PDB file of C-alpha atoms in Angstrom:
ATOM      1  CA  SER H   1      66.152 158.811  86.461  1.00  0.00           C
ATOM      2  CA  ARG H   2      67.115 155.200  87.470  1.00  0.00           C
ATOM      3  CA  ARG H   3      69.050 153.358  84.873  1.00  0.00           C
ATOM      4  CA  PRO H   4      67.036 150.094  83.736  1.00  0.00           C
ATOM      5  CA  GLN H   5      68.752 147.130  85.449  1.00  0.00           C
ATOM      6  CA  GLY H   6      69.846 145.311  82.183  1.00  0.00           C
ATOM      7  CA  ASP H   7      72.221 147.961  81.486  1.00  0.00           C
ATOM      8  CA  GLY H   8      74.795 146.711  84.250  1.00  0.00           C
ATOM      9  CA  ARG H   9      74.451 143.423  82.809  1.00  0.00           C
ATOM     10  CA  LEU H  10      74.720 144.577  79.053  1.00  0.00           C
ATOM     11  CA  ARG H  11      77.947 146.391  79.880  1.00  0.00           C
ATOM     12  CA  GLN H  12      79.611 143.572  82.178  1.00  0.00           C
ATOM     13  CA  ILE H  13      79.078 141.475  78.776  1.00  0.00           C
ATOM     14  CA  ARG H  14      80.556 143.792  76.447  1.00  0.00           C
ATOM     15  CA  ILE H  15      83.611 143.906  79.214  1.00  0.00           C
ATOM     16  CA  ASP H  16      84.098 140.237  79.543  1.00  0.00           C
ATOM     17  CA  ASN H  17      84.513 140.088  75.326  1.00  0.00           C
ATOM     18  CA  PHE H  18      87.879 141.725  76.022  1.00  0.00           C
ATOM     19  CA  LEU H  19      88.858 139.902  79.000  1.00  0.00           C
ATOM     20  CA  LYS H  20      91.232 136.807  78.603  1.00  0.00           C
ATOM     21  CA  ARG H  21      90.410 134.221  81.366  1.00  0.00           C
ATOM     22  CA  GLN H  22      93.622 132.431  82.958  1.00  0.00           C
ATOM     23  CA  PRO H  23      93.821 130.283  85.681  1.00  0.00           C
ATOM     24  CA  ASP H  24      95.981 131.505  89.014  1.00  0.00           C
ATOM     25  CA  THR H  25      99.285 130.990  88.788  1.00  0.00           C
ATOM     26  CA  GLY H  26      99.781 131.224  92.687  1.00  0.00           C
ATOM     27  CA  GLY H  27     101.776 134.414  92.374  1.00  0.00           C
ATOM     28  CA  GLY H  28     100.898 135.680  95.704  1.00  0.00           C
ATOM     29  CA  LEU H  29      99.287 138.724  94.864  1.00  0.00           C
ATOM     30  CA  GLY H  30      95.907 137.436  96.512  1.00  0.00           C
ATOM     31  CA  VAL H  31      94.141 136.695  93.172  1.00  0.00           C
ATOM     32  CA  SER H  32      91.509 134.011  92.693  1.00  0.00           C
ATOM     33  CA  SER H  33      91.476 130.888  90.371  1.00  0.00           C
ATOM     34  CA  GLY H  34      89.411 131.860  87.104  1.00  0.00           C
ATOM     35  CA  SER H  35      90.143 135.727  87.442  1.00  0.00           C
ATOM     36  CA  SER H  36      90.603 137.820  84.258  1.00  0.00           C
ATOM     37  CA  ARG H  37      93.364 139.930  82.890  1.00  0.00           C
ATOM     38  CA  GLN H  38      92.618 142.590  80.418  1.00  0.00           C
ATOM     39  CA  VAL H  39      94.224 142.276  77.224  1.00  0.00           C
ATOM     40  CA  ARG H  40      95.062 145.062  75.535  1.00  0.00           C
ATOM     41  CA  ILE H  41      94.080 145.677  71.923  1.00  0.00           C
ATOM     42  CA  THR H  42      97.728 145.754  70.625  1.00  0.00           C
ATOM     43  CA  ASP H  43      98.518 142.647  71.933  1.00  0.00           C
ATOM     44  CA  MET H  44      96.111 140.786  69.042  1.00  0.00           C
ATOM     45  CA  ARG H  45      98.173 139.075  66.256  1.00  0.00           C
ATOM     46  CA  GLY H  46      96.464 141.128  63.434  1.00  0.00           C
ATOM     47  CA  VAL H  47      96.542 144.514  65.657  1.00  0.00           C
ATOM     48  CA  VAL H  48      99.728 146.109  64.077  1.00  0.00           C
ATOM     49  CA  VAL H  49     101.558 149.426  65.396  1.00  0.00           C
ATOM     50  CA  VAL H  50     103.351 151.083  62.248  1.00  0.00           C
ATOM     51  CA  GLU H  51     105.840 152.383  64.336  1.00  0.00           C
ATOM     52  CA  ASP H  52     106.775 149.310  65.602  1.00  0.00           C
ATOM     53  CA  LEU H  53     107.102 147.939  62.272  1.00  0.00           C
ATOM     54  CA  TYR H  54     109.434 151.073  61.565  1.00  0.00           C
ATOM     55  CA  ARG H  55     111.337 150.369  65.248  1.00  0.00           C
ATOM     56  CA  TYR H  56     111.919 146.606  63.952  1.00  0.00           C
ATOM     57  CA  LYS H  57     112.934 147.324  60.627  1.00  0.00           C
ATOM     58  CA  GLU H  58     115.598 149.533  61.694  1.00  0.00           C
ATOM     59  CA  VAL H  59     117.060 146.531  63.723  1.00  0.00           C
ATOM     60  CA  LEU H  60     116.942 143.948  61.031  1.00  0.00           C
ATOM     61  CA  ARG H  61     118.280 146.630  58.339  1.00  0.00           C
ATOM     62  CA  ALA H  62     121.508 146.490  59.942  1.00  0.00           C
ATOM     63  CA  PRO H  63     122.340 142.875  61.265  1.00  0.00           C
ATOM     64  CA  GLU H  64     125.929 143.311  61.451  1.00  0.00           C
ATOM     65  CA  ARG H  65     125.602 145.849  64.221  1.00  0.00           C
ATOM     66  CA  CYS H  66     123.007 143.380  66.514  1.00  0.00           C
ATOM     67  CA  SER H  67     123.965 140.629  68.219  1.00  0.00           C
ATOM     68  CA  SER H  68     121.821 137.223  67.636  1.00  0.00           C
ATOM     69  CA  GLY H  69     120.354 137.574  70.731  1.00  0.00           C
ATOM     70  CA  GLN H  70     118.790 141.429  69.631  1.00  0.00           C
ATOM     71  CA  LEU H  71     117.798 139.820  66.165  1.00  0.00           C
ATOM     72  CA  LEU H  72     115.914 137.004  67.687  1.00  0.00           C
ATOM     73  CA  ASP H  73     114.038 139.075  70.179  1.00  0.00           C
ATOM     74  CA  THR H  74     112.806 141.557  67.318  1.00  0.00           C
ATOM     75  CA  LEU H  75     112.238 138.538  64.846  1.00  0.00           C
ATOM     76  CA  ASN H  76     109.983 136.642  68.025  1.00  0.00           C
ATOM     77  CA  LYS H  77     108.200 140.186  68.132  1.00  0.00           C
ATOM     78  CA  LEU H  78     107.235 140.207  64.543  1.00  0.00           C
ATOM     79  CA  ALA H  79     106.409 136.712  64.594  1.00  0.00           C
ATOM     80  CA  ALA H  80     103.537 137.352  66.925  1.00  0.00           C
ATOM     81  CA  LYS H  81     101.894 139.807  64.505  1.00  0.00           C
ATOM     82  CA  GLN H  82     100.635 139.691  61.043  1.00  0.00           C
ATOM     83  CA  PRO H  83     101.008 142.650  58.580  1.00  0.00           C
ATOM     84  CA  SER H  84      98.630 143.421  55.836  1.00  0.00           C
ATOM     85  CA  ARG H  85     100.071 143.193  52.319  1.00  0.00           C
ATOM     86  CA  GLU H  86      99.671 147.001  52.428  1.00  0.00           C
ATOM     87  CA  LEU H  87     101.512 147.792  55.619  1.00  0.00           C
ATOM     88  CA  LEU H  88     104.307 145.231  54.464  1.00  0.00           C
ATOM     89  CA  LYS H  89     104.871 147.285  50.890  1.00  0.00           C
ATOM     90  CA  LEU H  90     104.734 150.393  52.901  1.00  0.00           C
ATOM     91  CA  THR H  91     107.338 149.305  55.300  1.00  0.00           C
ATOM     92  CA  LYS H  92     109.294 147.197  53.019  1.00  0.00           C
ATOM     93  CA  ILE H  93     110.268 145.254  56.081  1.00  0.00           C
ATOM     94  CA  GLY H  94     109.579 142.096  54.547  1.00  0.00           C
ATOM     95  CA  ALA H  95     112.999 142.543  52.287  1.00  0.00           C
ATOM     96  CA  HIS H  96     114.815 142.405  55.808  1.00  0.00           C
ATOM     97  CA  VAL H  97     113.222 139.188  57.367  1.00  0.00           C
ATOM     98  CA  LYS H  98     113.920 137.574  54.189  1.00  0.00           C
ATOM     99  CA  ARG H  99     117.681 138.630  53.942  1.00  0.00           C
ATOM    100  CA  LEU H 100     117.774 137.157  57.062  1.00  0.00           C
ATOM    101  CA  THR H 101     116.939 133.484  56.364  1.00  0.00           C
ATOM    102  CA  ASN H 102     120.574 133.430  55.075  1.00  0.00           C
ATOM    103  CA  HIS H 103     121.817 134.626  58.478  1.00  0.00           C
ATOM    104  CA  PRO H 104     125.208 132.651  59.765  1.00  0.00           C
ATOM    105  CA  ASP H 105     123.510 132.160  62.578  1.00  0.00           C
ATOM    106  CA  ALA H 106     121.053 128.874  62.125  1.00  0.00           C
ATOM    107  CA  GLU H 107     118.937 130.091  64.984  1.00  0.00           C
ATOM    108  CA  VAL H 108     118.205 133.461  63.260  1.00  0.00           C
ATOM    109  CA  ALA H 109     117.600 131.950  59.952  1.00  0.00           C
ATOM    110  CA  ARG H 110     115.069 129.351  61.070  1.00  0.00           C
ATOM    111  CA  ALA H 111     113.127 132.181  62.905  1.00  0.00           C
ATOM    112  CA  ALA H 112     113.439 134.495  59.619  1.00  0.00           C
ATOM    113  CA  SER H 113     112.296 131.768  57.349  1.00  0.00           C
ATOM    114  CA  ALA H 114     109.453 130.813  60.020  1.00  0.00           C
ATOM    115  CA  ILE H 115     107.937 134.403  60.022  1.00  0.00           C
ATOM    116  CA  CYS H 116     108.369 134.461  55.898  1.00  0.00           C
ATOM    117  CA  ASP H 117     106.411 131.056  55.932  1.00  0.00           C
ATOM    118  CA  SER H 118     103.874 132.150  58.184  1.00  0.00           C
ATOM    119  CA  TRP H 119     102.977 135.584  56.252  1.00  0.00           C
ATOM    120  CA  LEU H 120     102.936 134.020  53.031  1.00  0.00           C
ATOM    121  CA  ALA H 121     100.618 130.840  53.919  1.00  0.00           C
ATOM    122  CA  HIS H 122      98.208 133.774  55.660  1.00  0.00           C
ATOM    123  CA  PHE H 123      98.279 135.373  52.674  1.00  0.00           C
ATOM    124  CA  ILE H 124      97.452 132.442  50.396  1.00  0.00           C
ATOM    125  CA  GLU H 125      94.444 131.205  52.971  1.00  0.00           C
ATOM    126  CA  VAL H 126      93.100 134.905  52.620  1.00  0.00           C
ATOM    127  CA  GLN H 127      93.458 134.839  48.973  1.00  0.00           C
ATOM    128  CA  SER H 128      91.458 131.272  48.658  1.00  0.00           C
ATOM    129  CA  ARG H 129      88.533 132.127  50.844  1.00  0.00           C
ATOM    130  CA  GLN H 130      85.490 131.675  49.125  1.00  0.00           C
ATOM    131  CA  GLN H 131      83.410 134.757  48.450  1.00  0.00           C
ATOM    132  CA  LEU H 132      80.020 134.446  50.431  1.00  0.00           C
ATOM    133  CA  ASP H 133      77.324 136.196  49.012  1.00  0.00           C
ATOM    134  CA  VAL H 134      75.061 138.132  51.760  1.00  0.00           C
ATOM    135  CA  ALA H 135      71.438 138.675  51.969  1.00  0.00           C
ATOM    136  CA  CYS H 136      69.841 141.300  50.335  1.00  0.00           C
ATOM    137  CA  ASP H 137      66.494 143.179  50.402  1.00  0.00           C
ATOM    138  CA  ALA H 138      64.288 143.559  47.498  1.00  0.00           C
ATOM    139  CA  ALA H 139      65.457 146.773  45.885  1.00  0.00           C
ATOM    140  CA  CYS H 140      69.301 145.117  46.299  1.00  0.00           C
ATOM    141  CA  THR H 141      68.098 141.704  44.783  1.00  0.00           C
ATOM    142  CA  GLU H 142      66.481 143.208  41.497  1.00  0.00           C
ATOM    143  CA  GLN H 143      69.270 145.604  40.947  1.00  0.00           C
ATOM    144  CA  ARG H 144      71.810 142.913  40.914  1.00  0.00           C
ATOM    145  CA  ARG H 145      69.549 140.826  38.500  1.00  0.00           C
ATOM    146  CA  ARG H 146      69.316 143.708  35.841  1.00  0.00           C
ATOM    147  CA  THR H 147      73.091 143.485  36.036  1.00  0.00           C
ATOM    148  CA  ARG H 148      73.287 139.726  35.504  1.00  0.00           C
ATOM    149  CA  GLN H 149      70.779 140.294  32.709  1.00  0.00           C
ATOM    150  CA  LEU H 150      73.166 143.137  31.107  1.00  0.00           C
ATOM    151  CA  LEU H 151      76.006 141.104  31.416  1.00  0.00           C
ATOM    152  CA  ALA H 152      74.554 137.975  29.862  1.00  0.00           C
ATOM    153  CA  ALA H 153      73.400 140.060  26.613  1.00  0.00           C
ATOM    154  CA  ALA H 154      76.746 141.118  26.439  1.00  0.00           C
ATOM    155  CA  LEU H 155      78.289 137.810  26.520  1.00  0.00           C
ATOM    156  CA  SER H 156      75.206 136.297  24.479  1.00  0.00           C
ATOM    157  CA  CYS H 157      74.744 133.621  27.144  1.00  0.00           C
ATOM    158  CA  SER H 158      71.920 132.842  30.438  1.00  0.00           C
ATOM    159  CA  GLU H 159      71.629 135.341  33.254  1.00  0.00           C
ATOM    160  CA  ASP H 160      72.321 132.130  35.391  1.00  0.00           C
ATOM    161  CA  SER H 161      75.450 131.348  33.640  1.00  0.00           C
ATOM    162  CA  PRO H 162      78.669 130.900  35.349  1.00  0.00           C
ATOM    163  CA  ALA H 163      80.371 133.920  33.712  1.00  0.00           C
ATOM    164  CA  ALA H 164      77.155 136.229  34.262  1.00  0.00           C
ATOM    165  CA  VAL H 165      76.682 135.089  38.058  1.00  0.00           C
ATOM    166  CA  GLY H 166      80.545 135.292  38.486  1.00  0.00           C
ATOM    167  CA  ILE H 167      81.380 138.429  37.051  1.00  0.00           C
ATOM    168  CA  GLU H 168      78.224 140.218  39.046  1.00  0.00           C
ATOM    169  CA  ARG H 169      79.132 138.448  42.354  1.00  0.00           C
ATOM    170  CA  GLN H 170      82.792 139.530  41.963  1.00  0.00           C
ATOM    171  CA  LEU H 171      81.537 143.333  41.297  1.00  0.00           C
ATOM    172  CA  PHE H 172      79.248 142.933  44.057  1.00  0.00           C
ATOM    173  CA  PHE H 173      81.872 141.991  46.471  1.00  0.00           C
ATOM    174  CA  ASN H 174      84.206 144.555  45.123  1.00  0.00           C
ATOM    175  CA  TYR H 175      81.998 147.718  46.136  1.00  0.00           C
ATOM    176  CA  ARG H 176      81.756 146.242  49.504  1.00  0.00           C
ATOM    177  CA  SER H 177      78.267 144.111  49.018  1.00  0.00           C
ATOM    178  CA  LEU H 178      76.742 147.680  48.254  1.00  0.00           C
ATOM    179  CA  VAL H 179      74.587 148.503  45.223  1.00  0.00           C
ATOM    180  CA  GLY H 180      74.574 152.093  44.455  1.00  0.00           C
ATOM    181  CA  HIS H 181      75.824 154.549  42.005  1.00  0.00           C
ATOM    182  CA  ASN H 182      79.404 153.339  41.982  1.00  0.00           C
ATOM    183  CA  TYR H 183      78.478 149.777  41.339  1.00  0.00           C
ATOM    184  CA  TRP H 184      76.196 150.493  38.763  1.00  0.00           C
ATOM    185  CA  GLN H 185      78.014 153.028  36.701  1.00  0.00           C
ATOM    186  CA  ALA H 186      81.046 150.155  37.282  1.00  0.00           C
ATOM    187  CA  ALA H 187      78.178 147.512  35.765  1.00  0.00           C
ATOM    188  CA  ARG H 188      77.574 149.375  32.722  1.00  0.00           C
ATOM    189  CA  ARG H 189      81.002 149.933  31.959  1.00  0.00           C
ATOM    190  CA  VAL H 190      82.001 146.521  32.324  1.00  0.00           C
ATOM    191  CA  THR H 191      79.486 145.283  30.211  1.00  0.00           C
ATOM    192  CA  ALA H 192      80.305 147.990  27.418  1.00  0.00           C
ATOM    193  CA  ARG H 193      83.542 146.790  27.254  1.00  0.00           C
ATOM    194  CA  LEU H 194      82.560 143.300  27.086  1.00  0.00           C
ATOM    195  CA  ARG H 195      80.253 143.824  24.258  1.00  0.00           C
ATOM    196  CA  SER H 196      82.928 145.856  22.165  1.00  0.00           C
ATOM    197  CA  ASP H 197      85.494 143.373  22.540  1.00  0.00           C
ATOM    198  CA  ALA H 198      85.724 139.954  21.412  1.00  0.00           C
ATOM    199  CA  SER H 199      88.592 138.566  23.244  1.00  0.00           C
ATOM    200  CA  LEU H 200      87.390 140.300  26.570  1.00  0.00           C
ATOM    201  CA  ARG H 201      84.394 138.040  26.097  1.00  0.00           C
ATOM    202  CA  ALA H 202      86.168 134.835  25.451  1.00  0.00           C
ATOM    203  CA  ALA H 203      88.339 135.603  28.468  1.00  0.00           C
ATOM    204  CA  ALA H 204      85.220 135.916  30.549  1.00  0.00           C
ATOM    205  CA  THR H 205      83.483 132.907  29.438  1.00  0.00           C
ATOM    206  CA  ALA H 206      86.588 130.651  29.725  1.00  0.00           C
ATOM    207  CA  ALA H 207      86.364 127.642  31.921  1.00  0.00           C
ATOM    208  CA  ASP H 208      89.322 128.506  34.322  1.00  0.00           C
ATOM    209  CA  ALA H 209      87.989 132.656  34.017  1.00  0.00           C
ATOM    210  CA  ASP H 210      89.467 134.568  36.552  1.00  0.00           C
ATOM    211  CA  TYR H 211      86.766 137.196  37.184  1.00  0.00           C
ATOM    212  CA  LYS H 212      89.135 139.506  39.709  1.00  0.00           C
ATOM    213  CA  GLY H 213      91.609 139.737  37.411  1.00  0.00           C
ATOM    214  CA  LEU H 214      89.245 140.433  34.497  1.00  0.00           C
ATOM    215  CA  LEU H 215      87.337 143.273  36.276  1.00  0.00           C
ATOM    216  CA  ALA H 216      90.556 144.562  37.736  1.00  0.00           C
ATOM    217  CA  ALA H 217      91.426 144.966  33.654  1.00  0.00           C
ATOM    218  CA  LEU H 218      87.729 146.228  32.946  1.00  0.00           C
ATOM    219  CA  THR H 219      87.428 148.833  35.709  1.00  0.00           C
ATOM    220  CA  GLY H 220      91.265 150.096  36.126  1.00  0.00           C
TER     221      GLY H 220
END
């Protein structure tokens, strides 16, 4: 059987998503201007190989055994990556990078400081991103409304109050924007705790309430 003619074009579009367009450098390879080079997924900043981090860590943990050039080469490789908090905690490579900010070689110290500043700025930016609500079907919308009603009753406030809306939104976000058994059980547990503890109700309705921290305490 013949494939539909559109399949080839669709496949090419998908492949093109992973190609980086670069101008012809005149390297004598006979490649015309505007040709494409396939980018490996490991070249992407957010893709970090754990084994690489451990390998870099072995270099940085004993800087006295390495030349400044070796340290700079490793730091430059690290600077091209953005490990997650979980990977930094797992490998503890951040401590070794931070220690190098006091290295006697000024260039090494600057490179280490730049990595620390870059990673910190990234985590602050991620933490400050506004959570976006997502569109829900009718059943999901009704379930979320029921949760806000429970929260409002526990807090003695209206269903559309900042506390009821903020807590439910954070709860919805915590459960990966899915309204299922785990979400509903957590909602019931949170409202029960709020009803029984005046200090928690006060924290939830405060003007500067930290809904993320509050839910961590209530559901932890």
